[in-house]
XYZ file of N, CA and C in Angstrom:
810
model
N 30.481 10.968 9.607
C 31.899 10.649 9.452
C 32.091 9.402 8.570
N 31.283 8.362 8.842
C 31.404 7.125 8.061
C 31.108 7.379 6.588
N 30.088 8.226 6.337
C 29.747 8.533 4.942
C 30.892 9.268 4.250
N 31.548 10.201 4.970
C 32.679 10.926 4.374
C 33.826 9.972 4.038
N 34.095 9.010 4.954
C 35.160 8.042 4.681
C 34.833 7.206 3.440
N 33.574 6.778 3.345
C 33.178 5.986 2.173
C 33.349 6.786 0.889
N 32.960 8.077 0.947
C 33.109 8.924 -0.239
C 34.577 9.080 -0.630
N 35.451 9.263 0.388
C 36.885 9.396 0.098
C 37.424 8.122 -0.546
N 37.000 6.955 0.010
C 37.465 5.687 -0.561
C 37.029 5.546 -2.022
N 35.764 5.908 -2.286
C 35.275 5.814 -3.663
C 36.046 6.745 -4.596
N 36.340 7.980 -4.106
C 37.126 8.913 -4.923
C 38.514 8.357 -5.217
N 39.184 7.767 -4.166
C 40.524 7.204 -4.359
C 40.492 6.076 -5.388
N 39.466 5.219 -5.283
C 39.366 4.112 -6.243
C 39.201 4.630 -7.669
N 38.317 5.617 -7.831
C 38.086 6.159 -9.176
C 39.354 6.815 -9.727
N 40.096 7.543 -8.855
C 41.344 8.168 -9.320
C 42.364 7.117 -9.746
N 42.460 6.023 -8.954
C 43.406 4.957 -9.316
C 43.035 4.341 -10.667
N 41.751 4.112 -10.857
C 41.305 3.523 -12.133
C 41.653 4.448 -13.304
N 41.446 5.773 -13.098
C 41.765 6.741 -14.164
C 43.252 6.713 -14.493
N 44.086 6.676 -13.438
C 45.540 6.646 -13.663
C 45.949 5.383 -14.428
N 45.380 4.234 -14.055
C 45.735 2.975 -14.723
C 45.345 3.034 -16.203
N 44.117 3.539 -16.464
C 43.649 3.616 -17.855
C 44.515 4.560 -18.690
N 44.868 5.714 -18.106
C 45.720 6.660 -18.846
C 47.098 6.065 -19.132
N 47.623 5.303 -18.152
C 48.920 4.654 -18.378
C 48.868 3.652 -19.510
N 47.759 2.873 -19.529
C 47.609 1.900 -20.616
C 47.503 2.591 -21.979
N 46.759 3.710 -22.015
C 46.638 4.450 -23.270
C 48.000 4.960 -23.748
N 48.788 5.474 -22.811
C 50.125 5.990 -23.168
C 50.999 4.876 -23.722
N 50.942 3.694 -23.078
C 51.753 2.566 -23.560
C 51.339 2.160 -24.973
N 50.019 2.124 -25.206
C 49.539 1.743 -26.540
C 50.017 2.743 -27.589
N 49.943 4.046 -27.250
C 50.365 5.081 -28.202
C 51.849 4.962 -28.509
N 52.665 4.798 -27.448
C 54.118 4.666 -27.652
C 54.442 3.426 -28.486
N 53.741 2.301 -28.218
C 54.007 1.081 -28.986
C 53.707 1.258 -30.461
N 52.553 1.924 -30.744
C 52.189 2.133 -32.151
C 53.209 3.005 -32.866
N 53.653 4.073 -32.152
C 54.648 4.973 -32.770
C 55.960 4.243 -33.017
N 56.377 3.389 -32.071
C 57.646 2.655 -32.235
C 57.567 1.697 -33.418
N 56.395 1.034 -33.555
C 56.249 0.094 -34.676
C 56.342 0.833 -36.011
N 55.668 2.000 -36.070
C 55.705 2.764 -37.318
C 57.108 3.329 -37.601
N 57.808 3.720 -36.535
C 59.128 4.347 -36.706
C 60.168 3.336 -37.169
N 60.167 2.148 -36.548
C 61.206 1.158 -36.843
C 60.831 0.223 -37.985
N 59.680 0.397 -38.634
C 59.299 -0.462 -39.752
C 60.149 -0.103 -40.979
N 60.778 -1.103 -41.623
C 61.616 -0.784 -42.806
C 60.765 -0.366 -43.988
N 61.251 0.670 -44.678
C 60.549 1.193 -45.847
C 61.093 0.503 -47.090
N 60.173 0.003 -47.886
C 60.584 -0.678 -49.123
C 61.012 0.358 -50.157
N 62.316 0.315 -50.475
C 62.842 1.234 -51.495
C 62.582 0.623 -52.874
N 61.577 1.168 -53.491
C 61.240 0.650 -54.810
C 62.239 1.172 -55.858
N 62.636 0.251 -56.686
C 63.536 0.626 -57.770
C 62.752 1.354 -58.850
N 63.435 2.307 -59.420
C 62.806 3.054 -60.505
C 62.695 2.157 -61.732
N 61.542 2.167 -62.299
C 61.314 1.327 -63.479
C 61.909 2.025 -64.705
N 62.594 1.256 -65.427
C 63.204 1.812 -66.628
C 62.124 2.098 -67.650
N 62.292 3.186 -68.356
C 61.288 3.496 -69.379
C 61.310 2.480 -70.506
N 60.110 2.108 -70.902
C 59.992 1.133 -71.983
C 60.250 1.818 -73.334
N 61.016 1.118 -74.095
C 61.314 1.647 -75.445
C 60.290 1.100 -76.409
N 59.762 1.978 -77.180
C 58.753 1.582 -78.160
C 59.463 1.225 -79.466
N 59.245 -0.011 -79.869
C 59.834 -0.455 -81.136
C 58.945 -0.012 -82.275
N 59.508 0.689 -83.170
C 58.779 1.219 -84.318
C 59.261 0.493 -85.581
N 58.315 0.049 -86.311
C 58.681 -0.650 -87.563
C 59.305 0.326 -88.554
N 60.289 -0.178 -89.236
C 61.005 0.673 -90.186
C 60.119 0.909 -91.399
N 59.997 2.223 -91.679
C 59.241 2.614 -92.857
C 60.212 3.362 -93.776
N 59.771 3.778 -94.860
C 60.629 4.491 -95.789
C 61.270 5.692 -95.132
N 60.406 6.449 -94.301
C 60.940 7.617 -93.602
C 60.972 7.323 -92.110
N 62.099 7.485 -91.473
C 62.158 7.218 -90.019
C 61.420 8.297 -89.228
N 60.617 7.847 -88.201
C 59.852 8.775 -87.350
C 60.600 9.026 -86.054
N 60.726 10.309 -85.657
C 61.425 10.595 -84.390
C 60.557 10.219 -83.175
N 61.266 9.771 -82.152
C 60.569 9.366 -80.894
C 60.437 10.576 -79.992
N 59.187 10.787 -79.433
C 58.944 11.909 -78.496
C 59.546 11.595 -77.146
N 60.374 12.496 -76.692
C 60.972 12.310 -75.349
C 59.951 12.522 -74.233
N 58.857 13.261 -74.534
C 57.830 13.528 -73.497
C 57.124 12.261 -73.046
N 56.975 11.285 -73.936
C 56.301 10.039 -73.569
C 57.071 9.288 -72.515
N 58.398 9.192 -72.723
C 59.215 8.464 -71.741
C 59.204 9.171 -70.411
N 59.206 10.499 -70.444
C 59.217 11.260 -69.177
C 57.903 11.067 -68.425
N 56.754 11.110 -69.172
C 55.442 10.946 -68.533
C 55.276 9.575 -67.920
N 55.893 8.565 -68.499
C 55.767 7.220 -67.959
C 56.560 7.045 -66.688
N 57.679 7.716 -66.554
C 58.520 7.551 -65.363
C 58.065 8.426 -64.212
N 57.348 9.513 -64.457
C 56.993 10.464 -63.390
C 56.058 9.872 -62.343
N 54.982 9.118 -62.633
C 54.058 8.631 -61.602
C 54.725 7.776 -60.567
N 55.646 6.868 -61.022
C 56.273 5.977 -60.054
C 57.170 6.749 -59.111
N 57.886 7.724 -59.634
C 58.738 8.527 -58.744
C 57.888 9.335 -57.782
N 56.691 9.803 -58.255
C 55.788 10.561 -57.363
C 55.289 9.707 -56.226
N 54.957 8.427 -56.491
C 54.500 7.527 -55.421
C 55.572 7.331 -54.374
N 56.798 7.168 -54.793
C 57.893 6.979 -53.828
C 58.048 8.201 -52.960
N 57.886 9.397 -53.555
C 58.008 10.627 -52.761
C 56.902 10.745 -51.731
N 55.665 10.349 -52.108
C 54.547 10.405 -51.154
C 54.783 9.474 -49.982
N 55.301 8.275 -50.247
C 55.576 7.329 -49.163
C 56.626 7.889 -48.219
N 57.665 8.541 -48.767
C 58.699 9.134 -47.906
C 58.113 10.233 -47.036
N 57.218 11.061 -47.624
C 56.605 12.144 -46.841
C 55.744 11.595 -45.710
N 54.980 10.494 -45.978
C 54.146 9.904 -44.919
C 55.002 9.371 -43.791
N 56.166 8.756 -44.124
C 57.070 8.233 -43.083
C 57.616 9.370 -42.251
N 57.992 10.495 -42.915
C 58.516 11.641 -42.171
C 57.461 12.232 -41.244
N 56.196 12.307 -41.745
C 55.126 12.848 -40.890
C 54.902 11.976 -39.670
N 54.928 10.642 -39.869
C 54.759 9.742 -38.735
C 55.917 9.869 -37.759
N 57.153 10.062 -38.297
C 58.299 10.244 -37.412
C 58.198 11.561 -36.657
N 57.633 12.606 -37.323
C 57.537 13.921 -36.676
C 56.504 13.971 -35.565
N 55.500 13.048 -35.634
C 54.480 13.043 -34.579
C 55.089 12.567 -33.275
N 54.772 13.289 -32.201
C 55.262 12.946 -30.866
C 54.120 12.350 -30.049
N 54.373 11.475 -29.082
C 53.310 10.881 -28.245
C 52.672 11.940 -27.353
N 51.308 11.809 -27.118
C 50.576 12.732 -26.242
C 50.879 12.423 -24.782
N 50.931 13.493 -23.992
C 51.139 13.338 -22.543
C 49.806 13.050 -21.857
N 49.862 12.689 -20.554
C 48.649 12.389 -19.768
C 47.781 13.632 -19.644
N 48.434 14.794 -19.452
C 47.675 16.042 -19.321
C 46.878 16.366 -20.568
N 47.514 16.130 -21.749
C 46.802 16.401 -22.995
C 45.605 15.475 -23.169
N 45.793 14.194 -22.783
C 44.678 13.231 -22.889
C 43.526 13.656 -21.996
N 43.856 14.068 -20.759
C 42.801 14.503 -19.821
C 42.094 15.738 -20.354
N 42.888 16.677 -20.943
C 42.278 17.883 -21.516
C 41.309 17.529 -22.640
N 41.750 16.588 -23.502
C 40.873 16.181 -24.599
C 39.561 15.605 -24.086
N 39.664 14.745 -23.040
C 38.447 14.139 -22.484
C 37.533 15.190 -21.879
N 38.167 16.144 -21.137
C 37.347 17.191 -20.520
C 36.673 18.064 -21.578
N 37.439 18.363 -22.656
C 36.843 19.153 -23.743
C 35.695 18.406 -24.419
N 35.893 17.082 -24.610
C 34.812 16.290 -25.212
C 33.571 16.298 -24.334
N 33.779 16.128 -22.991
C 32.637 16.158 -22.070
C 31.926 17.503 -22.123
N 32.744 18.594 -22.133
C 32.137 19.932 -22.160
C 31.331 20.141 -23.437
N 31.900 19.660 -24.575
C 31.160 19.819 -25.835
C 29.864 19.020 -25.827
N 29.918 17.792 -25.255
C 28.695 16.982 -25.170
C 27.644 17.660 -24.301
N 28.097 18.191 -23.129
C 27.148 18.875 -22.246
C 26.536 20.097 -22.927
N 27.392 20.840 -23.671
C 26.865 22.015 -24.374
C 25.822 21.606 -25.414
N 26.096 20.494 -26.121
C 25.114 20.015 -27.105
C 23.811 19.607 -26.433
N 23.947 18.923 -25.267
C 22.726 18.521 -24.542
C 21.910 19.733 -24.117
N 22.618 20.757 -23.596
C 21.905 21.974 -23.182
C 21.201 22.634 -24.364
N 21.881 22.658 -25.516
C 21.245 23.240 -26.707
C 19.993 22.465 -27.107
N 20.111 21.110 -27.029
C 18.944 20.280 -27.372
C 17.799 20.540 -26.404
N 18.130 20.659 -25.092
C 17.090 20.943 -24.092
C 16.429 22.288 -24.361
N 17.270 23.300 -24.672
C 16.709 24.625 -24.958
C 15.765 24.573 -26.157
N 16.194 23.845 -27.196
C 15.327 23.732 -28.377
C 14.007 23.052 -28.042
N 14.086 21.983 -27.191
C 12.848 21.292 -26.801
C 11.934 22.210 -26.007
N 12.542 22.988 -25.066
C 11.734 23.919 -24.271
C 11.075 24.973 -25.157
N 11.849 25.472 -26.129
C 11.275 26.457 -27.048
C 10.118 25.864 -27.853
N 10.284 24.601 -28.288
C 9.202 23.944 -29.028
C 7.959 23.791 -28.162
N 8.173 23.365 -26.880
C 7.031 23.201 -25.976
C 6.324 24.530 -25.748
N 7.140 25.599 -25.554
C 6.532 26.913 -25.319
C 5.726 27.361 -26.532
N 6.294 27.124 -27.728
C 5.558 27.517 -28.935
C 4.273 26.715 -29.091
N 4.340 25.416 -28.762
C 3.126 24.592 -28.830
C 2.068 25.077 -27.858
N 2.504 25.408 -26.610
C 1.555 25.918 -25.621
C 0.926 27.225 -26.083
N 1.759 28.095 -26.663
C 1.214 29.363 -27.164
C 0.191 29.122 -28.274
N 0.500 28.163 -29.150
C -0.447 27.848 -30.221
C -1.761 27.320 -29.671
N -1.651 26.451 -28.634
C -2.872 25.912 -28.014
C -3.685 27.027 -27.383
N -2.980 27.947 -26.670
C -3.689 29.053 -26.015
C -4.401 29.932 -27.036
N -3.704 30.233 -28.137
C -4.338 31.072 -29.163
C -5.540 30.371 -29.791
N -5.405 29.066 -30.017
C -6.533 28.323 -30.594
C -7.729 28.311 -29.662
N -7.471 28.118 -28.347
C -8.570 28.119 -27.378
C -9.235 29.487 -27.304
N -8.411 30.546 -27.343
C -8.989 31.898 -27.326
C -9.886 32.122 -28.545
N -9.425 31.666 -29.705
C -10.236 31.822 -30.913
C -11.556 31.069 -30.793
N -11.479 29.837 -30.248
C -12.701 29.043 -30.101
C -13.675 29.711 -29.138
N -13.121 30.247 -28.012
C -13.978 30.922 -27.029
C -14.660 32.129 -27.657
N -13.894 32.896 -28.435
C -14.482 34.067 -29.095
C -15.586 33.654 -30.068
N -15.339 32.583 -30.824
C -16.356 32.117 -31.770
C -17.621 31.672 -31.050
N -17.436 30.952 -29.914
C -18.600 30.496 -29.139
C -19.379 31.686 -28.597
N -18.654 32.698 -28.096
C -19.327 33.894 -27.570
C -20.129 34.595 -28.667
N -19.530 34.680 -29.857
C -20.243 35.331 -30.962
C -21.524 34.585 -31.306
N -21.437 33.255 -31.369
C -22.637 32.464 -31.687
C -23.699 32.610 -30.610
N -23.245 32.640 -29.329
C -24.209 32.816 -28.241
C -24.882 34.183 -28.315
N -24.086 35.217 -28.632
C -24.677 36.555 -28.747
C -25.710 36.606 -29.879
N -25.391 35.952 -30.990
C -26.348 35.929 -32.109
C -27.628 35.218 -31.700
N -27.483 34.103 -30.968
C -28.666 33.374 -30.512
C -29.490 34.208 -29.543
N -28.782 34.934 -28.646
C -29.496 35.785 -27.691
C -30.281 36.888 -28.401
N -29.704 37.412 -29.474
C -30.413 38.457 -30.226
C -31.650 37.883 -30.910
N -31.566 36.628 -31.392
C -32.704 36.017 -32.079
C -33.788 35.571 -31.108
N -33.369 35.131 -29.887
C -34.332 34.577 -28.938
C -35.304 35.593 -28.353
N -34.888 36.850 -28.015
C -35.806 37.749 -27.308
C -37.152 37.926 -27.975
N -37.190 37.982 -29.326
C -38.471 38.181 -30.014
C -39.395 37.002 -29.734
N -38.843 35.782 -29.838
C -39.661 34.598 -29.587
C -40.076 34.514 -28.129
N -39.157 34.827 -27.225
C -39.464 34.732 -25.795
C -40.517 35.748 -25.388
N -40.470 36.937 -25.985
C -41.492 37.942 -25.657
C -42.886 37.454 -26.056
N -42.989 36.845 -27.235
C -44.289 36.326 -27.674
C -44.769 35.220 -26.747
N -43.850 34.329 -26.389
C -44.230 33.243 -25.492
C -44.635 33.772 -24.128
N -43.920 34.790 -23.635
C -44.245 35.361 -22.324
C -45.640 35.972 -22.331
N -45.988 36.654 -23.401
C -47.339 37.234 -23.495
C -48.410 36.143 -23.492
N -48.156 35.063 -24.235
C -49.128 33.964 -24.259
C -49.270 33.325 -22.882
N -48.145 33.140 -22.192
C -48.187 32.539 -20.851
C -48.938 33.437 -19.888
N -48.702 34.741 -19.958
C -49.415 35.679 -19.080
C -50.924 35.607 -19.297
N -51.336 35.557 -20.547
C -52.767 35.475 -20.842
C -53.370 34.199 -20.268
N -52.653 33.082 -20.430
C -53.151 31.814 -19.894
C -53.254 31.861 -18.372
N -52.237 32.441 -17.705
C -52.259 32.538 -16.248
C -53.406 33.428 -15.770
N -53.627 34.524 -16.490
C -54.739 35.407 -16.107
C -56.081 34.682 -16.221
N -56.247 33.902 -17.273
C -57.484 33.143 -17.440
C -57.654 32.134 -16.309
N -56.548 31.448 -15.949
C -56.621 30.470 -14.863
C -56.973 31.145 -13.541
N -56.371 32.317 -13.281
C -56.647 33.032 -12.034
C -58.113 33.451 -11.958
N -58.640 33.937 -13.069
C -60.060 34.337 -13.086
C -60.953 33.133 -12.826
N -60.623 31.999 -13.424
C -61.426 30.789 -13.220
C -61.377 30.345 -11.767
N -60.178 30.411 -11.131
C -60.061 30.022 -9.725
C -60.886 30.936 -8.833
N -60.850 32.238 -9.105
C -61.625 33.193 -8.300
C -63.112 32.892 -8.414
N -63.557 32.606 -9.606
C -64.971 32.287 -9.801
C -65.360 31.012 -9.059
N -64.467 30.010 -9.094
C -64.751 28.772 -8.377
C -64.838 29.013 -6.876
N -63.916 29.821 -6.336
C -63.950 30.120 -4.904
C -65.239 30.839 -4.520
N -65.658 31.749 -5.366
C -66.898 32.474 -5.075
C -68.087 31.524 -5.037
N -68.126 30.597 -5.994
C -69.220 29.632 -6.028
C -69.210 28.735 -4.801
N -68.018 28.282 -4.385
C -67.908 27.419 -3.203
C -68.318 28.167 -1.953
N -67.879 29.430 -1.847
C -68.237 30.225 -0.665
C -69.746 30.449 -0.576
N -70.400 30.573 -1.695
C -71.847 30.750 -1.691
C -72.557 29.478 -1.241
N -72.052 28.319 -1.687
C -72.716 27.061 -1.395
C -72.481 26.615 0.045
N -71.218 26.596 0.510
C -70.881 26.059 1.838
C -70.405 27.186 2.729
N -71.074 27.391 3.859
C -70.610 28.419 4.795
C -69.332 27.973 5.493
N -68.429 28.909 5.738
C -67.138 28.626 6.364
C -67.316 28.558 7.877
N -66.767 27.484 8.483
C -66.825 27.334 9.940
C -65.621 28.014 10.562
N -65.855 28.700 11.622
C -64.779 29.356 12.353
C -64.345 28.459 13.504
N -63.045 28.192 13.566
C -62.484 27.348 14.622
C -61.953 28.239 15.741
N -62.216 27.799 16.966
C -61.744 28.534 18.144
C -60.719 27.692 18.881
N -59.696 28.363 19.405
C -58.622 27.697 20.152
C -58.763 28.076 21.619
N -58.780 27.055 22.485
C -58.908 27.294 23.923
C -57.724 26.679 24.647
N -57.387 27.291 25.773
C -56.306 26.799 26.612
C -56.903 26.033 27.790
N -56.291 24.898 28.086
C -56.684 24.096 29.243
C -55.423 23.741 30.028
N -55.613 23.498 31.321
C -54.508 23.216 32.232
C -54.548 21.747 32.621
N -53.374 21.113 32.596
C -53.234 19.696 32.961
C -52.115 19.563 33.995
N -52.213 18.483 34.787
C -51.175 18.161 35.767
C -50.354 17.013 35.189
N -49.057 17.280 34.928
C -48.167 16.233 34.405
C -47.624 15.429 35.568
N -47.846 14.113 35.505
C -47.459 13.222 36.606
C -46.080 12.615 36.357
N -45.800 12.157 35.109
C -44.508 11.523 34.798
C -44.251 11.594 33.297
N -42.972 11.384 32.942
C -42.536 11.321 31.536
C -41.630 10.110 31.398
N -42.022 9.151 30.552
C -41.335 7.866 30.451
C -40.878 7.629 29.009
N -39.881 6.735 28.871
C -39.293 6.479 27.555
C -40.062 5.453 26.749
N -40.913 4.632 27.375
C -41.669 3.601 26.658
C -43.154 3.744 26.930
N -43.942 3.279 25.965
C -45.401 3.348 26.080
C -45.921 2.389 27.139
N -45.269 1.251 27.322
C -45.726 0.265 28.308
C -45.682 0.844 29.722
N -44.562 1.472 30.057
C -44.440 2.054 31.399
C -45.445 3.183 31.592
N -45.664 3.969 30.528
C -46.648 5.047 30.634
C -48.052 4.488 30.875
N -48.405 3.382 30.232
C -49.711 2.752 30.459
C -49.827 2.207 31.879
N -48.729 1.693 32.432
C -48.755 1.209 33.813
C -49.056 2.351 34.786
N -48.399 3.508 34.566
C -48.650 4.669 35.436
C -50.093 5.146 35.275
N -50.572 5.173 34.044
C -51.957 5.603 33.794
C -52.953 4.704 34.525
N -52.776 3.379 34.430
C -53.692 2.449 35.105
C -53.651 2.620 36.618
N -52.493 2.984 37.165
C -52.382 3.207 38.611
C -53.257 4.382 39.046
N -53.217 5.493 38.275
C -54.014 6.666 38.644
C -55.505 6.440 38.377
N -55.808 5.626 37.367
C -57.226 5.302 37.110
C -57.806 4.505 38.274
N -57.021 3.592 38.862
C -57.476 2.823 40.015
C -57.773 3.731 41.211
N -56.997 4.820 41.314
C -57.218 5.747 42.434
C -58.486 6.597 42.237
N -59.099 6.525 41.061
C -60.357 7.218 40.850
C -60.282 8.429 39.954
N -59.119 8.659 39.355
C -58.985 9.793 38.432
C -59.485 9.361 37.057
N -60.423 10.151 36.522
C -61.100 9.762 35.288
C -60.329 10.212 34.044
N -60.052 11.492 33.936
C -59.459 12.038 32.700
C -57.928 11.951 32.769
N -57.383 10.744 32.508
C -55.926 10.515 32.478
C -55.542 10.210 31.024
N -54.625 10.990 30.479
C -54.228 10.835 29.067
C -52.704 10.670 28.951
N -52.284 10.132 27.782
C -50.848 9.978 27.471
C -50.575 10.704 26.157
N -49.569 11.559 26.149
C -49.141 12.252 24.922
C -47.650 11.976 24.683
N -47.285 11.923 23.390
C -45.873 11.740 23.027
C -45.292 13.091 22.646
N -44.189 13.433 23.301
C -43.588 14.745 23.083
C -42.075 14.642 23.264
N -41.330 14.993 22.217
C -39.857 15.008 22.259
C -39.275 13.649 22.662
N -39.872 12.567 22.135
C -39.350 11.231 22.381
C -39.770 10.615 23.697
N -40.615 11.280 24.469
C -41.072 10.754 25.757
C -42.593 10.624 25.755
N -43.068 9.655 26.547
C -44.504 9.437 26.751
C -44.887 10.045 28.099
N -45.697 11.111 28.036
C -46.024 11.885 29.237
C -47.464 11.592 29.673
N -47.620 11.341 31.010
C -48.927 11.038 31.609
C -49.483 12.315 32.218
N -50.699 12.726 31.773
C -51.326 13.971 32.225
C -52.704 13.669 32.832
N -53.064 14.509 33.839
C -54.398 14.430 34.465
C -55.058 15.782 34.288
N -56.294 15.793 33.899
C -56.989 17.063 33.696
C -58.399 16.820 33.225
N -58.904 17.801 32.599
C -58.387 19.109 32.316
C -59.011 20.128 33.258
N -58.307 21.275 33.500
C -58.739 22.309 34.433
C -58.835 23.632 33.683
N -59.763 24.456 34.135
C -60.005 25.735 33.459
C -59.042 26.838 33.884
N -58.341 26.652 35.014
C -57.433 27.692 35.511
C -56.235 27.049 36.189
N -55.186 27.836 36.332
C -53.971 27.399 37.010
C -54.246 27.128 38.486
N -55.081 27.959 39.083
C -55.411 27.824 40.500
C -56.106 26.496 40.764
N -57.030 26.139 39.916
C -57.759 24.881 40.070
C -56.814 23.684 39.981
N -55.860 23.735 39.068
C -54.914 22.632 38.909
C -54.011 22.502 40.123
N -53.525 23.626 40.683
C -52.664 23.581 41.863
C -53.420 23.045 43.083
N -54.684 23.432 43.227
C -55.493 22.914 44.335
C -55.666 21.400 44.219
N -55.782 20.889 42.974
C -55.903 19.447 42.761
C -54.632 18.730 43.230
N -53.471 19.301 42.956
C -52.203 18.688 43.372
C -52.118 18.631 44.892
N -52.513 19.715 45.590
C -52.447 19.756 47.048
C -53.441 18.778 47.673
N -54.634 18.773 47.107
C -55.699 17.948 47.682
C -55.343 16.468 47.625
N -54.814 16.000 46.493
C -54.525 14.573 46.303
C -53.063 14.229 46.602
N -52.292 15.210 47.058
C -50.901 14.982 47.467
C -50.112 14.257 46.355
N -50.130 14.842 45.156
C -49.420 14.259 44.001
C -47.980 14.796 44.011
N -47.034 13.891 44.282
C -45.628 14.282 44.367
C -45.015 14.330 42.954
N -44.243 15.377 42.711
C -43.590 15.546 41.404
C -44.508 16.035 40.318
N -45.775 16.347 40.626
C -46.673 16.851 39.606
C -46.515 18.348 39.404
N -46.675 18.793 38.204
C -46.600 20.220 37.902
C -47.597 20.552 36.796
N -48.006 21.828 36.764
C -49.081 22.276 35.886
C -48.495 22.714 34.545
N -49.153 22.317 33.459
C -48.748 22.740 32.120
C -49.995 23.032 31.293
N -49.823 23.780 30.199
C -50.944 24.238 29.372
C -50.954 23.457 28.068
N -52.168 23.047 27.637
C -52.379 22.426 26.334
C -53.458 23.190 25.592
N -53.263 23.369 24.285
C -54.243 24.078 23.460
C -55.089 23.061 22.710
N -56.401 23.345 22.663
C -57.339 22.482 21.953
C -58.137 23.318 20.970
N -58.356 22.769 19.768
C -59.111 23.463 18.725
C -60.522 22.900 18.717
N -61.508 23.826 18.825
C -62.915 23.421 18.815
C -63.547 23.842 17.493
């Protein structure tokens, strides 16, 4: 609501300003017309034609009447033009407020139409420039593709020769490697590694090596000989073993009453 009131006030102010300006324009126009209408016109007297004095000769020469007429005509013509201008000024009537507003609106409309035409011309120029850029890029792309195709046609012959040379070199290297392997196999006999499973009793899993060593020393004091520590998944695990079977490991847990101990398998390579 407040915004609408402000808008109405602004509209009223602008309308008042327009009315005041139009009134001032009308007063100025009427004043100018009154000054022109009531200004006295200087009635110029007709200039008498000048008589040309001719020296007396043996034969008298007649005077041309056309000369006197031509001399008097320009001045009378000027007086007639001044009278016509005064009549035209008297015939002009002052413009009304409506006519002034119409003229302003027509001027605004013509200016807007000119602006729109200029904008259209600019848009057309931009579109033509973009089209030219697109066509130029297409031409460049086509030229690049043609050059690449020509290069591809020239390259296969060279690449085929190089590929054959590389294959021959690789075959020679492979034969040399096979011969070397045969010689090594003859000289050094290959040892066969065997993997065996053993059973251990896990006593605890701790986050630090110090605590794991403390637990290990405790079980060593009790008389257990084969106590080891392994690191697995971020923990230090204390194991007792090793046993050849699951049954043997479980009997060890029962016999020594190891609480929280459980049997697990470890693989060893011999």
